[in-house]
C-alpha cells in the first residue's frame, strides 16, 4: 500500500471549487508501507518518478488562431510522497511566466522552471523544501503554435486559420506543462477563451459559453473522465458542424450519445456517409464488450493536415480528411480505409481510453487490440466487405517485415522519451493483431471474449499492462491453464520472427498416422540470422479422413515434436495451419504440397490465403523457383476470392520491376502476365456494373492497375487514358467531373495519362492542384504528377515540395512515388539529400528517424552504399534511429539477394518463351 494520506477537506477558491487534501497520517498502517525512494536528482529521461503524482488538472487557455502564439494557465493538484525541493515534469519549448505551489496549509511557494532536455523534461525548483502531502501547482505560460502537426498546431485553409491538437505519444508537453505519461490518468477541466466567431470542441460537452467583451468569449467544458495527457484534445476555428441523430440507447447503454461531424468551412456536407455509418460501428463494438461507450458524446473531426491518419482522442476523434469526406460513390479502398480506421478509433475508446497502457512498452495493448477488433467487429457489421479475410491478409503481409533480423518484438522496452515513437510499428499493430487471432482460435471465441470483458471491467478508467491482460484472460479460460497461455503468449510477444514448422507425415499400416514436426525460425534469402529459435506455437492442423475434415490442436514447444492422429486411417491431405489462424509458416514435402493443392476445392478461403502466403515465403527463401511459381499460379488465379486470386501479383510485379533487365524481357513478362490474368478481367469487363459484388470490384480494380502497368496492355491503357481526360476536363472545361470516371481506377488512369501524354497533361494537373482543396482529389493529382518521366518537369514537381502549395502530409507521397520509378529514382534521391533540412523542417521531429524509409525502393549494391553513407552519420548516437537505419539496410540487402538468386531462373524461363 503506497497511499499515506487521506483526502479530507475542500477549499473554495476565487474562480473554481476544487478539493485539496489535508495531511493526515494513517499511523496504524505504517508498518505495511514500502520504504520510499528518495526523489531523483538526475533528469528522468524515460518514466517520471511516481512519488509526485497529478490527481486533477485545470487548463485555462487563451487561443486566437490568427495569432502565432497562445497563452495558458495550468493548475495541477498533486500528491507528494517524498520531501523534495524540486519536481520533474514535462514541457517543451514553453515560456513559463510564473510558477507557484499552493500548499495545503494555504501558503504559497515560488518556483523556477527550466527545460533540461530537448525531449521536454522540465525541472521545477522551489525556494524551499516541499514536504509529503498535497499541493496545487500553478504555471502561467506562453508558447507558439507548433509548425509540425503535433502538440497544438495551426493550419490555414482557404484563408481561415484553424487550431487542432495531436498529443500522442508525447506531444501534450508542447501545449501545456504537465505529467505527460500515460500512467498519470486523471480528470481534466478546461476553459478556452477565443474570438466569438470560432467554434470550440473538446473531449467533453460544453457547460457554458460566456461573452467576455472585445469580441472574445469563454467556453467551459465539463470535467472529463480520467484521461492520460495524450488523449486530451481540442479543435478551434470557424468550422462547419453537422449535428447528427443521437446514437440511440441499447440494452447495454441507457443514455443516448450525441453525435456530430466537424470539418473545415465548406466541407460539412461531405460528412454524411461517415456519420451515417458511425452508429452501426459503435453499437456493434459495444455489444462485443457489453460495456457502454465510456464517454458522454462523440464528435468526429475531418482534419486537412494530420501527421497520423487518425487519433482516438476520448470523445473527439480526429481523422485525415480523406478518410471522413466521402460518399457512396467513393472508391472501395477509401470506404474500406474509412470503415477500418473508424472502427479502430472507436474500439480505442475502450482499448486505450477506458483502459490505458501503463507505459509505451505495452503499446500493443492499445494498437493490436484496436486493429484486431476493428476487423472482427466490421466483419459482422459489414459482411459484404470480408473484413475477416482482410485481417488475415494483413497479418500474413506483416510476415515480410517480421522475417528481418532487425524486426522489433510486439512488446519491447522503452527506456527514454527518444524511443517512444519506435513503438509505433506494423509489428505492434498487425503482428499483434495476428497474435490475438491465433489466441482466439486456440482458446475459443467466447472464452477469449469473456477474457476481454473481464480485463476491461477490472481496469476501467485505470491503467493496465500485459500481465494484467493475460491474467484476466486466464481467469476466464475454461480450456487451457493460465501458465500455458502465458508461456505461449509471451513467446510471441517478446520474441521477434516467424516460427517455421516443417511437417513430415508418416502413415504405416500397423501404426496410427503421425506427423513429425521440426520447429525453426523462418529466414529469407540473404538473411544473416540463425534459424535456431523456438516458440510455444498453438498450432491447429486440419486433415481429411474418408472425406471428413478434422482438426488437431496442440502447443508445439520443442525443436522436434511428434503428433499422433487419433485416426486409424491415412488422411488424404494435411493442412498444417487450419484457416491460417496461426501466426506461423509451414513447409511440407513435395508429396505433401501436391496432395494439399490437389484438394484445394475442400479448403476454406483462409486456408488458401495461408497456402499462397507460404508459397511466397518459399520464393523469398529460395525454396521455390520462378518457373515453379508460374506452374502453380493458374490454380491460385482461378480462385473466386479476390484476396487469393490477386496474391501472386506482388511477386510478379517484383520480377517485372526489379529483375527484368531490359525492355525485351519486360515485354515477354507482360505477355505472360496478360495470359495469366487477361481472361479473368475479360470476364469481369472493364466497366463497373450495378450488380458487381465487392469481390468483383476489388478484382477489377487491381487487375486494371496490374495489367495496364506490368501487363503493358494497350487496350486497357487507352480505356484509362480516355477516362482521365474526361475526368479532368483536359482540352475541355478544365474542371473535374467525378461522374465521368470509375472512382476505383481513376488514380491509375491519371498516372497512365501522365505517362502517355507527358508534360502538357502534367501541366494541366498542376493547374487543377491550385484549386483542389479536398485530400482525396489532391492525392489523385499528386500521384499523377509524381509519375511524370520528363526529366525537366519531374524536377519541377520535386521543387513543388519546397512551396506551400504542398501540404506537410503530402510531401511523402511525391518523394516515394518518384523513388519507386527507375526513371526518377536517382534524381529524386539526389534532390532528397540536397533538401533534407527542408524536409525535416516539415516533418514532426518524432518522425525524423523514420525518414530512412526512403531506402525502401533501393535494391542494388551502389544504392545501398549511397544510402549508408548519407544516413549513417545522421543516426549516430540515437539508438532508436540507428535501429531503423540498420533495419532499412537489411531490407536493401535482402532485396539484392532476391534479385541475384532469382535472376538466373527468370532469364532461363524467358529464353524459352
Ligand atoms: Zn490506434
PDB file of N, CA, C and O in Angstrom, residues 508-549:
ATOM      1  N   UNK A 508       1.831 -45.742 -41.586  1.00  0.00           N
ATOM      2  CA  UNK A 508       2.106 -47.157 -41.836  1.00  0.00           C
ATOM      3  C   UNK A 508       0.904 -47.965 -41.372  1.00  0.00           C
ATOM      4  O   UNK A 508       0.186 -47.553 -40.463  1.00  0.00           O
ATOM      5  N   UNK A 509       0.716 -49.113 -41.976  1.00  0.00           N
ATOM      6  CA  UNK A 509      -0.459 -49.943 -41.681  1.00  0.00           C
ATOM      7  C   UNK A 509      -0.605 -50.277 -40.202  1.00  0.00           C
ATOM      8  O   UNK A 509      -1.683 -50.248 -39.640  1.00  0.00           O
ATOM      9  N   UNK A 510       0.545 -50.514 -39.564  1.00  0.00           N
ATOM     10  CA  UNK A 510       0.493 -51.016 -38.193  1.00  0.00           C
ATOM     11  C   UNK A 510       0.302 -49.935 -37.128  1.00  0.00           C
ATOM     12  O   UNK A 510      -0.027 -50.223 -35.993  1.00  0.00           O
ATOM     13  N   UNK A 511       0.563 -48.682 -37.513  1.00  0.00           N
ATOM     14  CA  UNK A 511       0.522 -47.606 -36.511  1.00  0.00           C
ATOM     15  C   UNK A 511      -0.499 -46.547 -36.889  1.00  0.00           C
ATOM     16  O   UNK A 511      -0.923 -46.450 -38.034  1.00  0.00           O
ATOM     17  N   UNK A 512      -0.876 -45.732 -35.880  1.00  0.00           N
ATOM     18  CA  UNK A 512      -1.717 -44.583 -36.181  1.00  0.00           C
ATOM     19  C   UNK A 512      -0.874 -43.565 -36.956  1.00  0.00           C
ATOM     20  O   UNK A 512       0.325 -43.453 -36.703  1.00  0.00           O
ATOM     21  N   UNK A 513      -1.504 -42.790 -37.865  1.00  0.00           N
ATOM     22  CA  UNK A 513      -0.723 -41.811 -38.631  1.00  0.00           C
ATOM     23  C   UNK A 513      -0.073 -40.794 -37.691  1.00  0.00           C
ATOM     24  O   UNK A 513      -0.678 -40.423 -36.682  1.00  0.00           O
ATOM     25  N   UNK A 514       1.139 -40.373 -38.015  1.00  0.00           N
ATOM     26  CA  UNK A 514       1.807 -39.396 -37.155  1.00  0.00           C
ATOM     27  C   UNK A 514       2.458 -38.297 -37.994  1.00  0.00           C
ATOM     28  O   UNK A 514       2.758 -38.481 -39.171  1.00  0.00           O
ATOM     29  N   UNK A 515       2.656 -37.171 -37.354  1.00  0.00           N
ATOM     30  CA  UNK A 515       3.301 -36.037 -38.023  1.00  0.00           C
ATOM     31  C   UNK A 515       4.509 -35.642 -37.188  1.00  0.00           C
ATOM     32  O   UNK A 515       4.385 -35.339 -36.002  1.00  0.00           O
ATOM     33  N   UNK A 516       5.665 -35.681 -37.836  1.00  0.00           N
ATOM     34  CA  UNK A 516       6.870 -35.262 -37.133  1.00  0.00           C
ATOM     35  C   UNK A 516       7.129 -33.789 -37.481  1.00  0.00           C
ATOM     36  O   UNK A 516       7.198 -33.423 -38.650  1.00  0.00           O
ATOM     37  N   UNK A 517       7.231 -32.960 -36.449  1.00  0.00           N
ATOM     38  CA  UNK A 517       7.326 -31.506 -36.668  1.00  0.00           C
ATOM     39  C   UNK A 517       8.674 -30.984 -36.183  1.00  0.00           C
ATOM     40  O   UNK A 517       9.108 -31.265 -35.061  1.00  0.00           O
ATOM     41  N   UNK A 518       9.345 -30.253 -37.058  1.00  0.00           N
ATOM     42  CA  UNK A 518      10.589 -29.591 -36.677  1.00  0.00           C
ATOM     43  C   UNK A 518      10.328 -28.094 -36.651  1.00  0.00           C
ATOM     44  O   UNK A 518       9.760 -27.554 -37.595  1.00  0.00           O
ATOM     45  N   UNK A 519      10.750 -27.449 -35.579  1.00  0.00           N
ATOM     46  CA  UNK A 519      10.492 -26.011 -35.453  1.00  0.00           C
ATOM     47  C   UNK A 519      11.786 -25.215 -35.626  1.00  0.00           C
ATOM     48  O   UNK A 519      12.817 -25.558 -35.063  1.00  0.00           O
ATOM     49  N   UNK A 520      11.720 -24.125 -36.391  1.00  0.00           N
ATOM     50  CA  UNK A 520      12.879 -23.233 -36.524  1.00  0.00           C
ATOM     51  C   UNK A 520      12.365 -21.836 -36.809  1.00  0.00           C
ATOM     52  O   UNK A 520      11.160 -21.613 -36.820  1.00  0.00           O
ATOM     53  N   UNK A 521      13.277 -20.885 -37.046  1.00  0.00           N
ATOM     54  CA  UNK A 521      12.846 -19.527 -37.405  1.00  0.00           C
ATOM     55  C   UNK A 521      12.893 -19.393 -38.923  1.00  0.00           C
ATOM     56  O   UNK A 521      13.880 -19.756 -39.570  1.00  0.00           O
ATOM     57  N   UNK A 522      11.818 -18.856 -39.492  1.00  0.00           N
ATOM     58  CA  UNK A 522      11.786 -18.641 -40.947  1.00  0.00           C
ATOM     59  C   UNK A 522      12.752 -17.507 -41.296  1.00  0.00           C
ATOM     60  O   UNK A 522      12.708 -16.437 -40.677  1.00  0.00           O
ATOM     61  N   UNK A 523      13.605 -17.745 -42.289  1.00  0.00           N
ATOM     62  CA  UNK A 523      14.507 -16.677 -42.748  1.00  0.00           C
ATOM     63  C   UNK A 523      14.471 -16.582 -44.268  1.00  0.00           C
ATOM     64  O   UNK A 523      14.443 -17.599 -44.961  1.00  0.00           O
ATOM     65  N   UNK A 524      14.481 -15.373 -44.801  1.00  0.00           N
ATOM     66  CA  UNK A 524      14.514 -15.229 -46.263  1.00  0.00           C
ATOM     67  C   UNK A 524      15.941 -15.357 -46.798  1.00  0.00           C
ATOM     68  O   UNK A 524      16.900 -15.354 -46.019  1.00  0.00           O
ATOM     69  N   UNK A 525      16.059 -15.427 -48.114  1.00  0.00           N
ATOM     70  CA  UNK A 525      17.360 -15.474 -48.782  1.00  0.00           C
ATOM     71  C   UNK A 525      18.222 -14.300 -48.360  1.00  0.00           C
ATOM     72  O   UNK A 525      17.711 -13.173 -48.298  1.00  0.00           O
ATOM     73  N   UNK A 526      19.487 -14.563 -48.086  1.00  0.00           N
ATOM     74  CA  UNK A 526      20.411 -13.470 -47.775  1.00  0.00           C
ATOM     75  C   UNK A 526      20.397 -13.060 -46.318  1.00  0.00           C
ATOM     76  O   UNK A 526      21.193 -12.216 -45.914  1.00  0.00           O
ATOM     77  N   UNK A 527      19.518 -13.646 -45.508  1.00  0.00           N
ATOM     78  CA  UNK A 527      19.465 -13.267 -44.092  1.00  0.00           C
ATOM     79  C   UNK A 527      20.714 -13.756 -43.376  1.00  0.00           C
ATOM     80  O   UNK A 527      21.215 -14.843 -43.650  1.00  0.00           O
ATOM     81  N   UNK A 528      21.217 -12.931 -42.464  1.00  0.00           N
ATOM     82  CA  UNK A 528      22.410 -13.325 -41.713  1.00  0.00           C
ATOM     83  C   UNK A 528      22.040 -13.931 -40.363  1.00  0.00           C
ATOM     84  O   UNK A 528      22.888 -14.133 -39.500  1.00  0.00           O
ATOM     85  N   UNK A 529      20.780 -14.182 -40.144  1.00  0.00           N
ATOM     86  CA  UNK A 529      20.333 -14.670 -38.840  1.00  0.00           C
ATOM     87  C   UNK A 529      20.474 -16.175 -38.675  1.00  0.00           C
ATOM     88  O   UNK A 529      20.849 -16.891 -39.605  1.00  0.00           O
ATOM     89  N   UNK A 530      20.152 -16.626 -37.461  1.00  0.00           N
ATOM     90  CA  UNK A 530      20.182 -18.057 -37.174  1.00  0.00           C
ATOM     91  C   UNK A 530      18.747 -18.587 -37.174  1.00  0.00           C
ATOM     92  O   UNK A 530      17.835 -17.922 -36.691  1.00  0.00           O
ATOM     93  N   UNK A 531      18.602 -19.798 -37.688  1.00  0.00           N
ATOM     94  CA  UNK A 531      17.262 -20.390 -37.729  1.00  0.00           C
ATOM     95  C   UNK A 531      16.904 -21.067 -36.400  1.00  0.00           C
ATOM     96  O   UNK A 531      15.772 -21.495 -36.217  1.00  0.00           O
ATOM     97  N   UNK A 532      17.873 -21.153 -35.489  1.00  0.00           N
ATOM     98  CA  UNK A 532      17.605 -21.844 -34.221  1.00  0.00           C
ATOM     99  C   UNK A 532      16.817 -20.938 -33.285  1.00  0.00           C
ATOM    100  O   UNK A 532      17.356 -19.995 -32.713  1.00  0.00           O
ATOM    101  N   UNK A 533      15.553 -21.210 -33.170  1.00  0.00           N
ATOM    102  CA  UNK A 533      14.674 -20.431 -32.274  1.00  0.00           C
ATOM    103  C   UNK A 533      13.367 -21.205 -32.138  1.00  0.00           C
ATOM    104  O   UNK A 533      12.895 -21.800 -33.114  1.00  0.00           O
ATOM    105  N   UNK A 534      12.811 -21.200 -30.958  1.00  0.00           N
ATOM    106  CA  UNK A 534      11.521 -21.889 -30.779  1.00  0.00           C
ATOM    107  C   UNK A 534      10.509 -20.986 -30.071  1.00  0.00           C
ATOM    108  O   UNK A 534      10.880 -20.049 -29.366  1.00  0.00           O
ATOM    109  N   UNK A 535       9.264 -21.293 -30.314  1.00  0.00           N
ATOM    110  CA  UNK A 535       8.142 -20.612 -29.667  1.00  0.00           C
ATOM    111  C   UNK A 535       7.236 -21.706 -29.072  1.00  0.00           C
ATOM    112  O   UNK A 535       7.388 -22.878 -29.397  1.00  0.00           O
ATOM    113  N   UNK A 536       6.277 -21.311 -28.255  1.00  0.00           N
ATOM    114  CA  UNK A 536       5.217 -22.250 -27.852  1.00  0.00           C
ATOM    115  C   UNK A 536       4.076 -21.998 -28.827  1.00  0.00           C
ATOM    116  O   UNK A 536       3.216 -21.147 -28.574  1.00  0.00           O
ATOM    117  N   UNK A 537       4.105 -22.708 -29.947  1.00  0.00           N
ATOM    118  CA  UNK A 537       3.188 -22.385 -31.041  1.00  0.00           C
ATOM    119  C   UNK A 537       1.846 -23.099 -30.852  1.00  0.00           C
ATOM    120  O   UNK A 537       1.779 -24.330 -30.885  1.00  0.00           O
ATOM    121  N   UNK A 538       0.768 -22.349 -30.667  1.00  0.00           N
ATOM    122  CA  UNK A 538      -0.544 -23.012 -30.623  1.00  0.00           C
ATOM    123  C   UNK A 538      -0.965 -23.356 -32.058  1.00  0.00           C
ATOM    124  O   UNK A 538      -1.455 -22.502 -32.774  1.00  0.00           O
ATOM    125  N   UNK A 539      -0.712 -24.597 -32.443  1.00  0.00           N
ATOM    126  CA  UNK A 539      -0.938 -24.978 -33.838  1.00  0.00           C
ATOM    127  C   UNK A 539      -2.205 -25.815 -33.982  1.00  0.00           C
ATOM    128  O   UNK A 539      -2.490 -26.665 -33.136  1.00  0.00           O
ATOM    129  N   UNK A 540      -2.960 -25.555 -35.029  1.00  0.00           N
ATOM    130  CA  UNK A 540      -4.127 -26.384 -35.343  1.00  0.00           C
ATOM    131  C   UNK A 540      -3.944 -26.946 -36.747  1.00  0.00           C
ATOM    132  O   UNK A 540      -3.786 -26.191 -37.707  1.00  0.00           O
ATOM    133  N   UNK A 541      -3.947 -28.262 -36.833  1.00  0.00           N
ATOM    134  CA  UNK A 541      -3.714 -28.941 -38.109  1.00  0.00           C
ATOM    135  C   UNK A 541      -5.027 -29.532 -38.614  1.00  0.00           C
ATOM    136  O   UNK A 541      -5.715 -30.243 -37.884  1.00  0.00           O
ATOM    137  N   UNK A 542      -5.341 -29.189 -39.845  1.00  0.00           N
ATOM    138  CA  UNK A 542      -6.582 -29.707 -40.442  1.00  0.00           C
ATOM    139  C   UNK A 542      -6.204 -30.907 -41.327  1.00  0.00           C
ATOM    140  O   UNK A 542      -5.182 -30.865 -42.015  1.00  0.00           O
ATOM    141  N   UNK A 543      -6.995 -31.966 -41.288  1.00  0.00           N
ATOM    142  CA  UNK A 543      -6.714 -33.111 -42.167  1.00  0.00           C
ATOM    143  C   UNK A 543      -8.030 -33.761 -42.549  1.00  0.00           C
ATOM    144  O   UNK A 543      -9.084 -33.488 -41.949  1.00  0.00           O
ATOM    145  N   UNK A 544      -7.953 -34.601 -43.544  1.00  0.00           N
ATOM    146  CA  UNK A 544      -9.188 -35.221 -44.024  1.00  0.00           C
ATOM    147  C   UNK A 544      -9.041 -36.740 -44.031  1.00  0.00           C
ATOM    148  O   UNK A 544      -8.066 -37.279 -44.562  1.00  0.00           O
ATOM    149  N   UNK A 545     -10.006 -37.407 -43.390  1.00  0.00           N
ATOM    150  CA  UNK A 545     -10.017 -38.881 -43.365  1.00  0.00           C
ATOM    151  C   UNK A 545     -11.363 -39.352 -43.885  1.00  0.00           C
ATOM    152  O   UNK A 545     -12.407 -38.914 -43.379  1.00  0.00           O
ATOM    153  N   UNK A 546     -11.333 -40.171 -44.891  1.00  0.00           N
ATOM    154  CA  UNK A 546     -12.573 -40.703 -45.509  1.00  0.00           C
ATOM    155  C   UNK A 546     -13.580 -39.599 -45.811  1.00  0.00           C
ATOM    156  O   UNK A 546     -14.768 -39.722 -45.557  1.00  0.00           O
ATOM    157  N   UNK A 547     -13.077 -38.474 -46.315  1.00  0.00           N
ATOM    158  CA  UNK A 547     -13.962 -37.373 -46.707  1.00  0.00           C
ATOM    159  C   UNK A 547     -14.431 -36.508 -45.542  1.00  0.00           C
ATOM    160  O   UNK A 547     -15.161 -35.547 -45.757  1.00  0.00           O
ATOM    161  N   UNK A 548     -14.011 -36.819 -44.302  1.00  0.00           N
ATOM    162  CA  UNK A 548     -14.402 -35.988 -43.153  1.00  0.00           C
ATOM    163  C   UNK A 548     -13.224 -35.131 -42.701  1.00  0.00           C
ATOM    164  O   UNK A 548     -12.133 -35.650 -42.499  1.00  0.00           O
ATOM    165  N   UNK A 549     -13.508 -33.815 -42.548  1.00  0.00           N
ATOM    166  CA  UNK A 549     -12.417 -32.939 -42.103  1.00  0.00           C
ATOM    167  C   UNK A 549     -12.344 -32.906 -40.585  1.00  0.00           C
ATOM    168  O   UNK A 549     -13.353 -32.831 -39.906  1.00  0.00           O
TER     169      UNK A 549
END
